[in-house]
Tab-separated table of C-alpha atoms in Angstrom:
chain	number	residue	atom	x	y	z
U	2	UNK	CA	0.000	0.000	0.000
U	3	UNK	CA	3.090	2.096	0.872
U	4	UNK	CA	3.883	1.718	-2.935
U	5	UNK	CA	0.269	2.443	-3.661
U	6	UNK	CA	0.008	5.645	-2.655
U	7	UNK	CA	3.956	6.735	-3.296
U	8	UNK	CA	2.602	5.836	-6.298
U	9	UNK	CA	-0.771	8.107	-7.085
U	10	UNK	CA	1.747	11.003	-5.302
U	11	UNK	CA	3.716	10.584	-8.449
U	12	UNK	CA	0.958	10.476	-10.852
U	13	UNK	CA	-1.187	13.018	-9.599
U	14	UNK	CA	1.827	15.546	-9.025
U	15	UNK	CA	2.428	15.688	-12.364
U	16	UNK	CA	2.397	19.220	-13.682
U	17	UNK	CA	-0.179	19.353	-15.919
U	18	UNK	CA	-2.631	16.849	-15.292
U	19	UNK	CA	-6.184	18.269	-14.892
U	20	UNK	CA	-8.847	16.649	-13.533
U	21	UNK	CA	-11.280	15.563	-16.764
U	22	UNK	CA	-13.816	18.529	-17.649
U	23	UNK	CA	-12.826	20.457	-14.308
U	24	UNK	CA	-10.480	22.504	-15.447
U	25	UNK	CA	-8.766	21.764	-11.716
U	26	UNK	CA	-4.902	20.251	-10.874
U	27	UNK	CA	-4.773	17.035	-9.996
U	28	UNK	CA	-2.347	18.003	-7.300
U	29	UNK	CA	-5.555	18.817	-5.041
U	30	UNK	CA	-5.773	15.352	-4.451
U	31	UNK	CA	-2.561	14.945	-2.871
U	32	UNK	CA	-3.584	16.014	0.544
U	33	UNK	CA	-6.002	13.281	0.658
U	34	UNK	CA	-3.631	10.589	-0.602
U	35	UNK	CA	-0.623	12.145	2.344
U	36	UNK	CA	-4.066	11.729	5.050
U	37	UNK	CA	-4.573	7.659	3.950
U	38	UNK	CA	-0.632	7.413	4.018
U	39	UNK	CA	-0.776	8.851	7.831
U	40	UNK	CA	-3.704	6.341	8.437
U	41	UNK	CA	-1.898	3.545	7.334
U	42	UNK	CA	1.601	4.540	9.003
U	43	UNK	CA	-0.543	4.607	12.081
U	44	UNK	CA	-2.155	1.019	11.022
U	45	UNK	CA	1.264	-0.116	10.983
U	46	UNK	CA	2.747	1.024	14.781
U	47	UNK	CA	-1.048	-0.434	15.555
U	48	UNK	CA	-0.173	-3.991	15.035
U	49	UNK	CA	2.672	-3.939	17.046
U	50	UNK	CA	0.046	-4.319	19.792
U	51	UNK	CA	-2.560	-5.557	18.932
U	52	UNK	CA	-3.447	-9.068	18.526
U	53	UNK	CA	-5.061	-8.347	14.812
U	54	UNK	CA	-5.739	-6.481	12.122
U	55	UNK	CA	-8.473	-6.912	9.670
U	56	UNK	CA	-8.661	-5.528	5.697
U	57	UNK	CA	-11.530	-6.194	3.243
U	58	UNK	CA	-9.877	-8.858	1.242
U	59	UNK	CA	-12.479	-10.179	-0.922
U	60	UNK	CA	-13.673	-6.636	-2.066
U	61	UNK	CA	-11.943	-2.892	-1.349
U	62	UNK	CA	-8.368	-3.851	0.249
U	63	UNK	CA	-8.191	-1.313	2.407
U	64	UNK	CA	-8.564	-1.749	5.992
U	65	UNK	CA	-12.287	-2.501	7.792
U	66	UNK	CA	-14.234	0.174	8.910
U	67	UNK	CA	-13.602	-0.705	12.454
U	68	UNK	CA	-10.161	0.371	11.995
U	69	UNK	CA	-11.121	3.753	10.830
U	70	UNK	CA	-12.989	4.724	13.591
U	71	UNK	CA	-10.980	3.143	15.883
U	72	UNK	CA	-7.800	5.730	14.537
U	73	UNK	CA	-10.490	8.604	14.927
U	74	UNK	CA	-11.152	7.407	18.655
U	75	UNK	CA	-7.821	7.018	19.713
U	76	UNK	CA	-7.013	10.205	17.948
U	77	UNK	CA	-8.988	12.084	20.477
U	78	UNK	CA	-7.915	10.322	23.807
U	79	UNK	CA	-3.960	10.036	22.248
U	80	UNK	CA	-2.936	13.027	24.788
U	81	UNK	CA	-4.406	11.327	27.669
U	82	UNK	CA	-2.791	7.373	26.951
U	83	UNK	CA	0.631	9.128	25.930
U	84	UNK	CA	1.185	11.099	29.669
U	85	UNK	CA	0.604	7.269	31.208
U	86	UNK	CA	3.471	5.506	29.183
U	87	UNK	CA	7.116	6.357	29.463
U	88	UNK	CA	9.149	8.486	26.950
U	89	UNK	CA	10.848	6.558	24.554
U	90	UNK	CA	14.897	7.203	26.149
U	91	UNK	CA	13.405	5.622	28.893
U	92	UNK	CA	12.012	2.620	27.694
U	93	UNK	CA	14.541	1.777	25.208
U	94	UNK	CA	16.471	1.698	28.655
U	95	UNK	CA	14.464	-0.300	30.396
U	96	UNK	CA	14.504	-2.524	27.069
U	97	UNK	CA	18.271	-2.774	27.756
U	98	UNK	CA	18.350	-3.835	30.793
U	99	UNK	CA	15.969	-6.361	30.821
U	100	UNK	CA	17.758	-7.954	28.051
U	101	UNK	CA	20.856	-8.306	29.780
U	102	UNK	CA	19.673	-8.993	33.405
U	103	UNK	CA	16.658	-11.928	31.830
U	104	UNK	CA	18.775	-12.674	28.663
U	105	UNK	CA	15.017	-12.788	27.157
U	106	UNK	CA	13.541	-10.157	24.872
U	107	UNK	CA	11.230	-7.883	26.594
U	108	UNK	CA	8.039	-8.086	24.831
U	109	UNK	CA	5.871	-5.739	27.559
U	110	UNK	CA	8.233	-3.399	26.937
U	111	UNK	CA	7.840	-3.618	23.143
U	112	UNK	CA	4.142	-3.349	22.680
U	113	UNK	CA	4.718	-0.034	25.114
U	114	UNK	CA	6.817	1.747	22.412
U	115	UNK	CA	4.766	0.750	19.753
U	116	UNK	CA	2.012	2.090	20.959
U	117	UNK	CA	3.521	5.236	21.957
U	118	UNK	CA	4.888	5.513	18.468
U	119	UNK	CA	1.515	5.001	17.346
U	120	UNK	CA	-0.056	7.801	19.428
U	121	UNK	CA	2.321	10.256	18.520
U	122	UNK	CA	2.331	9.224	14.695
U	123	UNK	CA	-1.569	9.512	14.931
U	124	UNK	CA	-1.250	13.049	17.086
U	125	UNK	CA	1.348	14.058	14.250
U	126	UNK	CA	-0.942	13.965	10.945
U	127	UNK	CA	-3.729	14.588	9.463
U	128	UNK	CA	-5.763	10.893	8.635
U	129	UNK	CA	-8.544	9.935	6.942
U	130	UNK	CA	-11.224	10.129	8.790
U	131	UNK	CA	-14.860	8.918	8.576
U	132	UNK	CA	-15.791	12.238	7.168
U	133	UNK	CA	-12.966	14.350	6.355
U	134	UNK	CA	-14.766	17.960	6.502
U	135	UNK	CA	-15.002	20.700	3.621
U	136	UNK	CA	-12.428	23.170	2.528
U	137	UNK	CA	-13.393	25.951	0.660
U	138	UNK	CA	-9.763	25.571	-2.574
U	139	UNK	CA	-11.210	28.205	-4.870
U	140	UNK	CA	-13.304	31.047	-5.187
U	141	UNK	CA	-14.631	32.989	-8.475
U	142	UNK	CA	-17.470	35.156	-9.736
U	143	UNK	CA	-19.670	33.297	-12.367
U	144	UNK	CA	-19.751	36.736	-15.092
U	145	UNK	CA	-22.980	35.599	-16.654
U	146	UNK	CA	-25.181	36.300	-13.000
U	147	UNK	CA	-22.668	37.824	-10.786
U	148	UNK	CA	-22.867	35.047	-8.223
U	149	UNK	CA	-19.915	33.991	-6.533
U	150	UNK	CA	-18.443	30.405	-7.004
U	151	UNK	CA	-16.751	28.227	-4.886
U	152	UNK	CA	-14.966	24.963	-5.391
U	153	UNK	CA	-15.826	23.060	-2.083
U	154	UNK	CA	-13.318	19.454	-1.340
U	155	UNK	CA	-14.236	16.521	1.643
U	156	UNK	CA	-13.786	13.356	2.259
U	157	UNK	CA	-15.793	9.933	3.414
U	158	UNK	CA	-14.660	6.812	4.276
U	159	UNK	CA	-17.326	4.569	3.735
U	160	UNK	CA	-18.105	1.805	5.986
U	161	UNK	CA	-20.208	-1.251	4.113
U	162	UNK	CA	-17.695	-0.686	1.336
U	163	UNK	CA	-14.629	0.312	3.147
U	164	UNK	CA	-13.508	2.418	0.049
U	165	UNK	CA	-11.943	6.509	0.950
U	166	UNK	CA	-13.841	8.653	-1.075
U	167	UNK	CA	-12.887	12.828	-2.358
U	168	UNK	CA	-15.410	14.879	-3.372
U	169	UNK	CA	-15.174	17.991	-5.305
U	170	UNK	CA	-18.127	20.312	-5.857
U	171	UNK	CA	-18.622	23.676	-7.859
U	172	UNK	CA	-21.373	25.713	-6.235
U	173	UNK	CA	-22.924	28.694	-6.686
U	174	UNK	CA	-23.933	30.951	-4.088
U	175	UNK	CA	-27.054	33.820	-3.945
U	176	UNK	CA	-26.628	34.548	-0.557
U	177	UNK	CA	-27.225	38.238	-0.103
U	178	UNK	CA	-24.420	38.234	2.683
U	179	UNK	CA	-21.286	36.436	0.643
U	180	UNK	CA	-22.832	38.713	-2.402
U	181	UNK	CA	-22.441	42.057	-0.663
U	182	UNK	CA	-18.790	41.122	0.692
U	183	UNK	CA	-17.306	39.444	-2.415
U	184	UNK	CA	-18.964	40.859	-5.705
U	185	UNK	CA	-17.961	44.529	-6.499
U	186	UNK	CA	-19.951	46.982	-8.249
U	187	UNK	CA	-18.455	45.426	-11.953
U	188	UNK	CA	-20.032	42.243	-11.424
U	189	UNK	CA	-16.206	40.747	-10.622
U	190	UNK	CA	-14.745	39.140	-7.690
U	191	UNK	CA	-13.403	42.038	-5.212
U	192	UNK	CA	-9.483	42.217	-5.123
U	193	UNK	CA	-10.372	44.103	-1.546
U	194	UNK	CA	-11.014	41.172	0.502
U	195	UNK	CA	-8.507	38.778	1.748
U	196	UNK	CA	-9.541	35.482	1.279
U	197	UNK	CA	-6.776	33.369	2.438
U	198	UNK	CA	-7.422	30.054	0.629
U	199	UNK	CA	-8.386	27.242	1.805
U	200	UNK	CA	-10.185	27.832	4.062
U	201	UNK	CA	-12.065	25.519	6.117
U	202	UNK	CA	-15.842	24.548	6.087
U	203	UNK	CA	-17.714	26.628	2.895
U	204	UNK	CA	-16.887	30.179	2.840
U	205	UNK	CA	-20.563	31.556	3.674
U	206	UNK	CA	-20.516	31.543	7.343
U	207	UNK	CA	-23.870	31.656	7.547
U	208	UNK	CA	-24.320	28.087	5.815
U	209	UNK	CA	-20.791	26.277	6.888
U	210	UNK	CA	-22.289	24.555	9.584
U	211	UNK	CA	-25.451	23.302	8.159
U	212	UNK	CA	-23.072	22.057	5.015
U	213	UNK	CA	-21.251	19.846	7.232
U	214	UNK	CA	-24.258	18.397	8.460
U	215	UNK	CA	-24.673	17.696	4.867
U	216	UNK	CA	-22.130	15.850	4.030
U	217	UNK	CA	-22.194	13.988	6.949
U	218	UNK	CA	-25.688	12.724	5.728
U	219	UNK	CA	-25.041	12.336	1.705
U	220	UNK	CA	-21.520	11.334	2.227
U	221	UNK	CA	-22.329	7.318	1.475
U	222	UNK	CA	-21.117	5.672	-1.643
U	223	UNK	CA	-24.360	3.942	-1.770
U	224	UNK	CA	-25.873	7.419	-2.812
U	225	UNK	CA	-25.245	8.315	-6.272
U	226	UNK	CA	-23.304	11.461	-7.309
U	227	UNK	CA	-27.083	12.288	-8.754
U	228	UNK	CA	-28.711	12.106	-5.623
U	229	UNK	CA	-26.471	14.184	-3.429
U	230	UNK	CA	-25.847	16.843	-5.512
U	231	UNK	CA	-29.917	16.924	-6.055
U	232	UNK	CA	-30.246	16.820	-2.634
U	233	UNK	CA	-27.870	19.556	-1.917
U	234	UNK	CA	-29.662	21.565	-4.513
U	235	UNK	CA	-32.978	20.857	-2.218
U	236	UNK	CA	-31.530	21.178	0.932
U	237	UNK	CA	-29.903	24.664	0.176
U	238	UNK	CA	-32.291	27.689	-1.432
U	239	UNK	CA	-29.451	29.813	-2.204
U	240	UNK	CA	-26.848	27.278	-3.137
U	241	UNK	CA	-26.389	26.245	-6.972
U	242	UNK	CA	-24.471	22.967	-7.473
U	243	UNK	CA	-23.345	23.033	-10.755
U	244	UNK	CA	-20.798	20.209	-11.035
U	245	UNK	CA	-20.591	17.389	-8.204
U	246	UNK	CA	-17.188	14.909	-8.760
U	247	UNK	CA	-16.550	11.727	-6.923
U	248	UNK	CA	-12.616	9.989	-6.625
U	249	UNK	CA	-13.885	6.360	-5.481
U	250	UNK	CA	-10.095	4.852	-4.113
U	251	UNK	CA	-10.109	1.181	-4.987
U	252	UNK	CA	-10.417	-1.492	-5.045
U	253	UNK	CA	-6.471	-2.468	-4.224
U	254	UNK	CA	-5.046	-5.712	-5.664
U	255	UNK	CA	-1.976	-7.165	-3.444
U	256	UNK	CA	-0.554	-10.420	-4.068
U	257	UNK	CA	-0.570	-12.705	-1.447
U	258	UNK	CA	-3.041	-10.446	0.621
U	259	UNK	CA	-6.069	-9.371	-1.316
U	260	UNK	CA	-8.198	-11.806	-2.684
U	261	UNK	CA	-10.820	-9.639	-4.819
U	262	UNK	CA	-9.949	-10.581	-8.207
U	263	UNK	CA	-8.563	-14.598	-8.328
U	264	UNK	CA	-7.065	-14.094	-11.878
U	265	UNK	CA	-5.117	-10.854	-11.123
U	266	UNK	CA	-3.910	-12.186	-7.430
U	267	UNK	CA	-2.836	-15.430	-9.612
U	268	UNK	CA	-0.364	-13.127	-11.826
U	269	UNK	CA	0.852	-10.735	-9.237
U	270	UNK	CA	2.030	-13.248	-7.402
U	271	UNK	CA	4.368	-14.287	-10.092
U	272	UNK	CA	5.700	-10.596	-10.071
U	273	UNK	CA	9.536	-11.238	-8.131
U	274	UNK	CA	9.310	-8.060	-5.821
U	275	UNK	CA	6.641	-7.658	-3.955
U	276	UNK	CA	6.644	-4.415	-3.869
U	277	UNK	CA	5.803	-4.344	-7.509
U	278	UNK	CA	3.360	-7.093	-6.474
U	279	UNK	CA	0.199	-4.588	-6.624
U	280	UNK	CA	-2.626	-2.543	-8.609
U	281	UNK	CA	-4.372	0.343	-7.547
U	282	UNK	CA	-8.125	1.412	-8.940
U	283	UNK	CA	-10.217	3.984	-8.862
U	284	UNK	CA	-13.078	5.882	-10.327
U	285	UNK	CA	-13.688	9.401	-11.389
U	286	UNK	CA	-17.722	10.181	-11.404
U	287	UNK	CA	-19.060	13.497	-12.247
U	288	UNK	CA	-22.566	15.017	-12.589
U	289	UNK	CA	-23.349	18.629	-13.872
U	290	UNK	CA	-26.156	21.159	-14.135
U	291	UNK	CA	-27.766	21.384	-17.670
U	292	UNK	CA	-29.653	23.897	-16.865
U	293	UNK	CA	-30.717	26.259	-13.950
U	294	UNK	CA	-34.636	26.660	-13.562
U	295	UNK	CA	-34.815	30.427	-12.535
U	296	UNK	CA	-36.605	31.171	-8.741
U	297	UNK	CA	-40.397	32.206	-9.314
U	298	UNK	CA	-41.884	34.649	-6.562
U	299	UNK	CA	-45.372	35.018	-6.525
U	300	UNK	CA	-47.764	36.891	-4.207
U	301	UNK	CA	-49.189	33.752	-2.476
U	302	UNK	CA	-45.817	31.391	-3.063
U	303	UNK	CA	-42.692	31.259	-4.257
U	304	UNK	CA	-40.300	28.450	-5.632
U	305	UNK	CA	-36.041	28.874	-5.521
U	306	UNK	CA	-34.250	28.107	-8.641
U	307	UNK	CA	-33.422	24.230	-9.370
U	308	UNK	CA	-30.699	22.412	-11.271
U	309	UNK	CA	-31.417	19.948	-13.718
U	310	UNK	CA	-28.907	17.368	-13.567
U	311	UNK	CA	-27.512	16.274	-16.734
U	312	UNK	CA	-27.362	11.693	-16.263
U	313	UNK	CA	-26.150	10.044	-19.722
U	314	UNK	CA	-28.814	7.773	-20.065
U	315	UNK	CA	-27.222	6.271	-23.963
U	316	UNK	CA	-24.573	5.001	-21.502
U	317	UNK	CA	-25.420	1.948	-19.585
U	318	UNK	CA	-22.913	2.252	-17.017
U	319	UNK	CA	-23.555	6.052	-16.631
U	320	UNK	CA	-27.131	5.639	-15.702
U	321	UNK	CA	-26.534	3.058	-13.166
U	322	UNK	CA	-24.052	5.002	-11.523
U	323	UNK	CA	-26.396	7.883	-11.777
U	324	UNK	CA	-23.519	9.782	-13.451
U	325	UNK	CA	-23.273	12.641	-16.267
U	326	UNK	CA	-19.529	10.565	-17.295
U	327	UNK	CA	-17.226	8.807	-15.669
U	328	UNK	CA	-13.789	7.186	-15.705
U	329	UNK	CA	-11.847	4.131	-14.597
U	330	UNK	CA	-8.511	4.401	-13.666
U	331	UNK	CA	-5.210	1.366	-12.736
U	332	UNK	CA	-2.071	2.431	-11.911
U	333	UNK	CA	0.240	-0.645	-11.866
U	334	UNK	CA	3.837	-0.993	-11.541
U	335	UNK	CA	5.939	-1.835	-14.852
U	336	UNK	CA	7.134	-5.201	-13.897
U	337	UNK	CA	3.464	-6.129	-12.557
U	338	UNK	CA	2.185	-4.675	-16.091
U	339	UNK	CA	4.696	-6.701	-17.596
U	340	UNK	CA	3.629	-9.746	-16.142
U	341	UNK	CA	0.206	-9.138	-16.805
U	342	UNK	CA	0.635	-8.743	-21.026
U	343	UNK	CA	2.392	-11.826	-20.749
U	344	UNK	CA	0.116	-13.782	-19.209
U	345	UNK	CA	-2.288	-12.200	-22.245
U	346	UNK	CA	-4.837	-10.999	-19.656
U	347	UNK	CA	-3.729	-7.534	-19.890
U	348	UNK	CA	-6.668	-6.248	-22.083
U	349	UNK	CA	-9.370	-8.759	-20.678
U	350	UNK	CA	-8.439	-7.125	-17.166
U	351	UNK	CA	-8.298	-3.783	-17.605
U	352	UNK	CA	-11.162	-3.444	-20.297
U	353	UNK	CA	-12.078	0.328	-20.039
U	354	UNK	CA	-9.777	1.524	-17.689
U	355	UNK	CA	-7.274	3.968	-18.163
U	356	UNK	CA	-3.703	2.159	-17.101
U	357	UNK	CA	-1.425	4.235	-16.227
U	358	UNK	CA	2.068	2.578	-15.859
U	359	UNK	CA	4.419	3.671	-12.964
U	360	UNK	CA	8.676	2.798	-13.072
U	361	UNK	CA	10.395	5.070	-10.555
U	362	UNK	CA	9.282	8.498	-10.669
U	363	UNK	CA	7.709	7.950	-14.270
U	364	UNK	CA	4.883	7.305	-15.517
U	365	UNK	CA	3.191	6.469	-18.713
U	366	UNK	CA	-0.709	6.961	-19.471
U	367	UNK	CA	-2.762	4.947	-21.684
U	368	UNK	CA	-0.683	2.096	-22.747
């Protein structure tokens, strides 16, 4: 997983990748990817502990939702557990000494360090949580009605599929209050007010709170990208979602771990290092506004304005993911790649999916 996620860093730093039809780096994805690498470097002080740890083998890869909440939980009592076990120079002492005087190794002692250097690794970073909350990246002025724009980022890790998931929305906001503080008398963003991106929660103060709630709620991958951006259309009279995306992480293919996919485990464990031994998936899902149905206001009722989601029903796949397009992405290591083509399984495996071949600090798209 380590050579996962080193992995996307590569790919997704690359200087001019742009996310499909957003017009947005890819880079804004790394923070994300650095929050599951702090998970999983706390995952991996964790087992020096504990008696197990469990993954979702025979579907995502990752780790079980259990062990996502159980990082958030420990997370908030770390300061606590840390002031009731020794520093480190002193047990590496005590380690010491009990080796010499019991000529045995002191395995007590050792599950005390780990877990100290999992508290302070999981005090250090930012992880993945359950529901990683918004950050306001961007902010514009749409010229066409003056309202401002913002490009809103979170993240959920979703339980009954165990699968880390990024969203990144492009919504409009009529708020009178963000309208009189960032739109200047030309219709353009004001150059007056400091708006030192990103900022946290959505930048109209007046709505950040009840937007958190909302993810929290439409955060599941069971809900398509349809349904919560329709929702947050419903939910929110003066916010316009034009463009909703969805990263879906996995599934990850490890051999000798994993077993999710019997005929790609079979020929990654022929691959000779197994750190090369691996494949990483995910999906891109989008779903935009075709068209904005203005507000009516009449003298006994009044209806806001409502988007009209744009799903592309000629597409099979699209409509069942409740989707405008989509994408499938691998990225693979060259000598698991390799292995793949030769065992002629290479197209029958990766089908539609964009591969995306990784050597070093290289990589090559669309072989």
């Amino acid at each position: 997983m380590a050579a996962a996620l080193n992995g996307m860093d590569v790919y997704f730093s690359q200087p001019n990748l742009m996310l499909p039809g957003s017009g947005l780096a890819g880079r804004l994805l790394l923070p994300y990817i650095e929050r599951l690498r702090n998970s999983f470097t706390c995952w991996q002080n964790r087992v020096g502990f504990m008696e197990q740890f469990r993954i979702s083998r025979a579907e995502s890869g990752f780790p079980v939702f259990q062990s996502v909440l159980e990082l958030e939980n420990d997370r908030n009592g770390a300061e606590k557990r840390l002031a009731s076990i020794p520093e480190p120079d002193v047990l590496r002492r005590e380690m010491a000494d009990f080796i010499l005087r019991h000529k045995e190794f002191p395995a007590t002692l050792q599950t005390q360090m780990a877990e100290r250097l999992y508290l302070q690794q999981i005090r250090k970073g930012e992880i993945f949580s359950p529901f990683v909350l918004p950050e306001t990246i961007h902010v514009s002025v749409n010229p066409q009605n003056s309202r401002p724009v913002y490009v809103v980022t979170w993240g959920v890790f979703d339980g009954p599929q165990t699968l880390p998931m990024i969203y990144i929305a492009t919504i409009e906001d009529s708020s009178e209050n963000v309208d009189r503080l960032l739109v200047g008398p030309d219709g353009k963003l004001r150059h007056d007010v400091d708006i030192p991106l990103p900022i946290g929660g959505l930048l109209n103060p007046e709505l950040a709170t009840r937007f958190d709630d909302f993810i929290v709620r439409n955060g599941a991958y069971g809900l398509t990208p349809a349904t919560i951006a329709s929702n947050l259309d419903k939910d929110f009279e003066t916010l316009h979602p034009k463009l909703l995306r969805r990263i879906v992480l996995g599934p990850f293919y490890s051999s000798g771990i994993t077993e999710n996919n019997a005929r790609i485990n079979d020929i990654l464990s022929k691959v000779r290092r197994d750190e090369n031994a691996w494949l990483m998936s995910w999906t891109m899902q989008e779903i935009f506004s075709k068209n904005e149905r203005p507000a009516s206001r009449g003298f006994f009722s009044s209806t806001p304005a409502v988007q009209e989601f744009h799903i592309e029903t000629n597409d099979l796949e699209a409509a069942r993911m409740g989707v405008s397009a989509y994408e499938k992405h691998a990225l693979v290591p060259h000598e698991a790649y390799q292995a793949l083509y030769a065992a002629g399984e290479a197209t029958a495996i990766f089908g539609n999916y964009k591969v995306h071949v990784i050597s070093g600090r290289q990589v090559v798209s669309e072989v």
